[in-house]
PDB file of C-alpha atoms in Angstrom:
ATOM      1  CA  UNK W   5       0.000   0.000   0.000  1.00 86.00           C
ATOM      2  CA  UNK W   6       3.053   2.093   0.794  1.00 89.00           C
ATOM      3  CA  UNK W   7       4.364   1.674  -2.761  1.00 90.00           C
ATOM      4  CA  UNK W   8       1.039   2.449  -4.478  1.00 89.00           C
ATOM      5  CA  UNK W   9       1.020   5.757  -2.661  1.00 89.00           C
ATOM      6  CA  UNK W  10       4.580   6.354  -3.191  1.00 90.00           C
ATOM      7  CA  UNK W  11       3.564   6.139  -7.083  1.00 89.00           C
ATOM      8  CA  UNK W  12      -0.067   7.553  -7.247  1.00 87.00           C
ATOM      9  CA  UNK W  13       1.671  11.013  -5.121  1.00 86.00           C
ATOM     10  CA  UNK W  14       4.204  11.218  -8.524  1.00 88.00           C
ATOM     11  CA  UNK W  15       2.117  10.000 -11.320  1.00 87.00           C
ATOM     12  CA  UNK W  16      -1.404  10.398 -10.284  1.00 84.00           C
ATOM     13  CA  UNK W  17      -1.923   6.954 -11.434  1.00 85.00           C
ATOM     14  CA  UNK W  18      -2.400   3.349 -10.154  1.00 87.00           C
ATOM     15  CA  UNK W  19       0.743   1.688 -10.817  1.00 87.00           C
ATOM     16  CA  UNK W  20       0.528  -2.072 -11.678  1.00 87.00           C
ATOM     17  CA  UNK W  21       3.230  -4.256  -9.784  1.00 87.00           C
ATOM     18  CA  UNK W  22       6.038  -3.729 -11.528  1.00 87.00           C
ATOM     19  CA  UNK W  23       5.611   0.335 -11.580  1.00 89.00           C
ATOM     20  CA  UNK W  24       5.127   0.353  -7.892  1.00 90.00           C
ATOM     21  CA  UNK W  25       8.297  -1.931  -7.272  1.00 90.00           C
ATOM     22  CA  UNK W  26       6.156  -4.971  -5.900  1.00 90.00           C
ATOM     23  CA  UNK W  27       7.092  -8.595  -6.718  1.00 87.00           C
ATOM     24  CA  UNK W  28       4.418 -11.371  -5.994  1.00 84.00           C
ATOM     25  CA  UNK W  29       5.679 -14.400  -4.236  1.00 86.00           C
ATOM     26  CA  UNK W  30       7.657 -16.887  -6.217  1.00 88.00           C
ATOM     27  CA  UNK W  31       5.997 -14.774  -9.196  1.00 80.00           C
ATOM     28  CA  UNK W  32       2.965 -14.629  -8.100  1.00 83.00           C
ATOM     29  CA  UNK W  33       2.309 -18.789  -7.516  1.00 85.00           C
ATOM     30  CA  UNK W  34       3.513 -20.190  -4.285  1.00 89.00           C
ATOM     31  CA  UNK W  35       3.091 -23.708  -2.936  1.00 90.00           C
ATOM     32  CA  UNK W  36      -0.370 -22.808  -1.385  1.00 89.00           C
ATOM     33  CA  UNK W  37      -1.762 -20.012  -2.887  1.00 89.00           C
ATOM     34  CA  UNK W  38      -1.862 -18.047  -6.522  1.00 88.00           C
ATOM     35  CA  UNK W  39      -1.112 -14.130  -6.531  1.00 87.00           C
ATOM     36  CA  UNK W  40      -2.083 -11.603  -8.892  1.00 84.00           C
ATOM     37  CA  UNK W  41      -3.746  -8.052  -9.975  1.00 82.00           C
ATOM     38  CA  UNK W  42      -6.157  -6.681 -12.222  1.00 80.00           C
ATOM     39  CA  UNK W  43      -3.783  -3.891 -13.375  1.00 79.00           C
ATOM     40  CA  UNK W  44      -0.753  -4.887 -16.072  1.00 74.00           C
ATOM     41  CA  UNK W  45       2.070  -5.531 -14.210  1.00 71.00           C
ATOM     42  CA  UNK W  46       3.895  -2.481 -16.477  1.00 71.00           C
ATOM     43  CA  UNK W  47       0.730  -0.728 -16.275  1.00 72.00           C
ATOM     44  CA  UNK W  48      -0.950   1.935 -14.667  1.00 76.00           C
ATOM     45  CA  UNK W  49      -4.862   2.340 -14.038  1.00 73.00           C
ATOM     46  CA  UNK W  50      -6.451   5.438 -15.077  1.00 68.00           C
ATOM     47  CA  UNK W  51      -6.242   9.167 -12.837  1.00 69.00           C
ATOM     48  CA  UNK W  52      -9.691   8.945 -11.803  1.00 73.00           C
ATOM     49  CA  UNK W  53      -9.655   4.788 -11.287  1.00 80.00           C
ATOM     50  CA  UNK W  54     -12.056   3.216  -8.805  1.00 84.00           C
ATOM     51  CA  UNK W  55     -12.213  -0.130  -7.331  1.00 83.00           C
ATOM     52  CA  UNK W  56      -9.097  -1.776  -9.366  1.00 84.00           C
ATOM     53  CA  UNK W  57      -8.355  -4.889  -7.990  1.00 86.00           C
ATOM     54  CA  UNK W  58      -4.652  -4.011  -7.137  1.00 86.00           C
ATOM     55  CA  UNK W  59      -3.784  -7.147  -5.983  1.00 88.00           C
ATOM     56  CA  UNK W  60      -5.887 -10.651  -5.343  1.00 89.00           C
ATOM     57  CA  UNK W  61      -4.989 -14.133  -3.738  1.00 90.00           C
ATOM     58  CA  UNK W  62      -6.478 -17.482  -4.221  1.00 89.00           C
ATOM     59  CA  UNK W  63      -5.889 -20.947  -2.260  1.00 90.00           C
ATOM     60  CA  UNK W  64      -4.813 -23.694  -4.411  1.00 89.00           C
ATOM     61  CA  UNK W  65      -6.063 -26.052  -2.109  1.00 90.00           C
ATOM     62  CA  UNK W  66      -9.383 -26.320   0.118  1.00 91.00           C
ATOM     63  CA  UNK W  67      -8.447 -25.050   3.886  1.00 91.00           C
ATOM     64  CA  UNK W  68     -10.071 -26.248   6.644  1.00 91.00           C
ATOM     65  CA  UNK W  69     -13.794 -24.490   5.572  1.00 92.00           C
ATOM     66  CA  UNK W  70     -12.299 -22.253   2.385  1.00 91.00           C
ATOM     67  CA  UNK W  71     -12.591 -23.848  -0.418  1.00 91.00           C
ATOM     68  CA  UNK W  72      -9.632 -23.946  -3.452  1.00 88.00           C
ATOM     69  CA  UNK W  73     -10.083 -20.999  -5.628  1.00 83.00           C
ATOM     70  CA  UNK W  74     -10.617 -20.904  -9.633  1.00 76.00           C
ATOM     71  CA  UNK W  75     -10.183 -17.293 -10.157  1.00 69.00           C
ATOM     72  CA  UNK W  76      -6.747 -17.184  -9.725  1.00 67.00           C
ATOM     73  CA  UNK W  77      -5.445 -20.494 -10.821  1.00 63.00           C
ATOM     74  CA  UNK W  78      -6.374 -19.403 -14.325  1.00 60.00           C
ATOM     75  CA  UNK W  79      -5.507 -15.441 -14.321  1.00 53.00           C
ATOM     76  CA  UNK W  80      -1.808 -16.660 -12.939  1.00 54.00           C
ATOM     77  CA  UNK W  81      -0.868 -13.261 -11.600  1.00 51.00           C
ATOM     78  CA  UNK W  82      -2.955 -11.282 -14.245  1.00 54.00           C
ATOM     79  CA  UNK W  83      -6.495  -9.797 -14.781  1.00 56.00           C
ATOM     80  CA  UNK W  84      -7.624 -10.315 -11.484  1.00 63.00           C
ATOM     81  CA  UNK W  85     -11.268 -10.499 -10.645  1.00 67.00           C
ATOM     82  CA  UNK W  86     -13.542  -9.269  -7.329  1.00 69.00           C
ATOM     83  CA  UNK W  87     -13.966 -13.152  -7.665  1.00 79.00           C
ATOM     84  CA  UNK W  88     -10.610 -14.074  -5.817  1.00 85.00           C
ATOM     85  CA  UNK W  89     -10.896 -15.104  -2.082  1.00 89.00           C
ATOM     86  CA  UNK W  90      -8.959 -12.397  -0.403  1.00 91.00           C
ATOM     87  CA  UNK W  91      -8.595  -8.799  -2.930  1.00 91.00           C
ATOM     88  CA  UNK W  92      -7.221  -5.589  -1.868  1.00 91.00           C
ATOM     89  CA  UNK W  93      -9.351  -2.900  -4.231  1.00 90.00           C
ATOM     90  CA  UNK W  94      -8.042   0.412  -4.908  1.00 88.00           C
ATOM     91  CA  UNK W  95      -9.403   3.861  -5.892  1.00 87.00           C
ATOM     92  CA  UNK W  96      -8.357   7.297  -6.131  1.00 85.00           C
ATOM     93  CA  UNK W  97     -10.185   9.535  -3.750  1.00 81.00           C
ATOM     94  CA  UNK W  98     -12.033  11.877  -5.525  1.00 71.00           C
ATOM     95  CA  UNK W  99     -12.538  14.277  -3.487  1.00 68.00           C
ATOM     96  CA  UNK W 100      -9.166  15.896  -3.408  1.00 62.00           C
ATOM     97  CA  UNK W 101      -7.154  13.564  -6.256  1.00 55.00           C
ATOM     98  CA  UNK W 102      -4.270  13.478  -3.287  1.00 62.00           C
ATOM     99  CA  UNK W 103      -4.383  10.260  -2.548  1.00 84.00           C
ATOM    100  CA  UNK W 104      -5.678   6.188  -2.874  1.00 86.00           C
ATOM    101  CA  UNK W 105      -7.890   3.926  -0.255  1.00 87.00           C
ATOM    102  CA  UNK W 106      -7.928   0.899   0.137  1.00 89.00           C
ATOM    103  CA  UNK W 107     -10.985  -1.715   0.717  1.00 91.00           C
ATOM    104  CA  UNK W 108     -10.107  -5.236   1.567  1.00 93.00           C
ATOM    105  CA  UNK W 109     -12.133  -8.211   1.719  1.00 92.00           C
ATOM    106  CA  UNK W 110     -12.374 -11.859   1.963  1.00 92.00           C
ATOM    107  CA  UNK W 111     -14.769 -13.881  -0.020  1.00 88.00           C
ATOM    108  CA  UNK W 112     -16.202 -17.052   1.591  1.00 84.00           C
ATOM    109  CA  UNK W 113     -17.040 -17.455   4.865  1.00 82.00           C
ATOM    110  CA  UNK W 114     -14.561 -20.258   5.270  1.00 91.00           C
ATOM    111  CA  UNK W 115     -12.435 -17.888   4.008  1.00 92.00           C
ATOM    112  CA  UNK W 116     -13.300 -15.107   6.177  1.00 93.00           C
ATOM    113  CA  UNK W 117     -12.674 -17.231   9.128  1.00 92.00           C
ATOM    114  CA  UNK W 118      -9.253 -17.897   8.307  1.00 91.00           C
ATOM    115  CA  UNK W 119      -7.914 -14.339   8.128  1.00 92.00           C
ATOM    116  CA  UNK W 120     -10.817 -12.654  10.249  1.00 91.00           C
ATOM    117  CA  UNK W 121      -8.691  -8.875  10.045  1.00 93.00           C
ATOM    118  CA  UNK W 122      -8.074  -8.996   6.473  1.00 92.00           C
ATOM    119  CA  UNK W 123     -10.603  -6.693   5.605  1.00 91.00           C
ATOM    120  CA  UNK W 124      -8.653  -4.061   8.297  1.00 91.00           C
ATOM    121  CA  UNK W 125      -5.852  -4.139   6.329  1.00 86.00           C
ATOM    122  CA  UNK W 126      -5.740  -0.441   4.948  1.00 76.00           C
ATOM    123  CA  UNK W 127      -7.562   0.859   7.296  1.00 75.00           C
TER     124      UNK W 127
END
């Protein structure tokens, strides 16, 4: 979040991963989970962007009461959808174009239960 604000304060964009200097995991698919974003890595998201799914994570495998994701297993690390289990959304806040929120969520209450302050991330 610190390195989308970083870029959004000197290009009054949403930077995809590579413009903000983030690197995904293993690139972006780990042993346990799959990683990815709905903006081009080399990409930025329109000035007046809202809800851009800045960065998404699936489970591979069913955990405990969350069930394996699909989203993700077929984006691998692109085009990212509200679909994933856990997403991290971004906007600009148009009020005053100064600055991005954030809006986390999990997806599932299996899901939810596993990482039950995800969605304070941000915040």
């Amino acid at each position: 979040m610190k390195l989308q604000q970083a870029y959004f304060s000197e290009n009054n964009q949403i930077g995809g991963w590579d413009m903000i200097g983030y690197i995904a995991p293993n690139g972006g698919e780990t042993t346990n989970f799959y990683y990815g974003a709905a903006i081009a890595h080399t990409g930025s998201a329109s000035q007046n962007a809202q809800n851009v799914v800045g960065w998404a994570a699936d489970n591979k495998v069913t955990l405990n009461e969350c069930v394996a994701g699909t989203v993700m297993k077929t984006a691998k690390a692109t085009n990212a959808t509200t679909g994933s289990h856990w997403i991290v959304k971004v906007s600009v806040n148009t009020g005053t174009q100064a600055d991005v929120t954030f809006d986390a969520s999990a997806n599932g209450a299996g899901c939810v239960a596993l990482t039950p302050s995800f969605a304070n991330i941000g915040k």
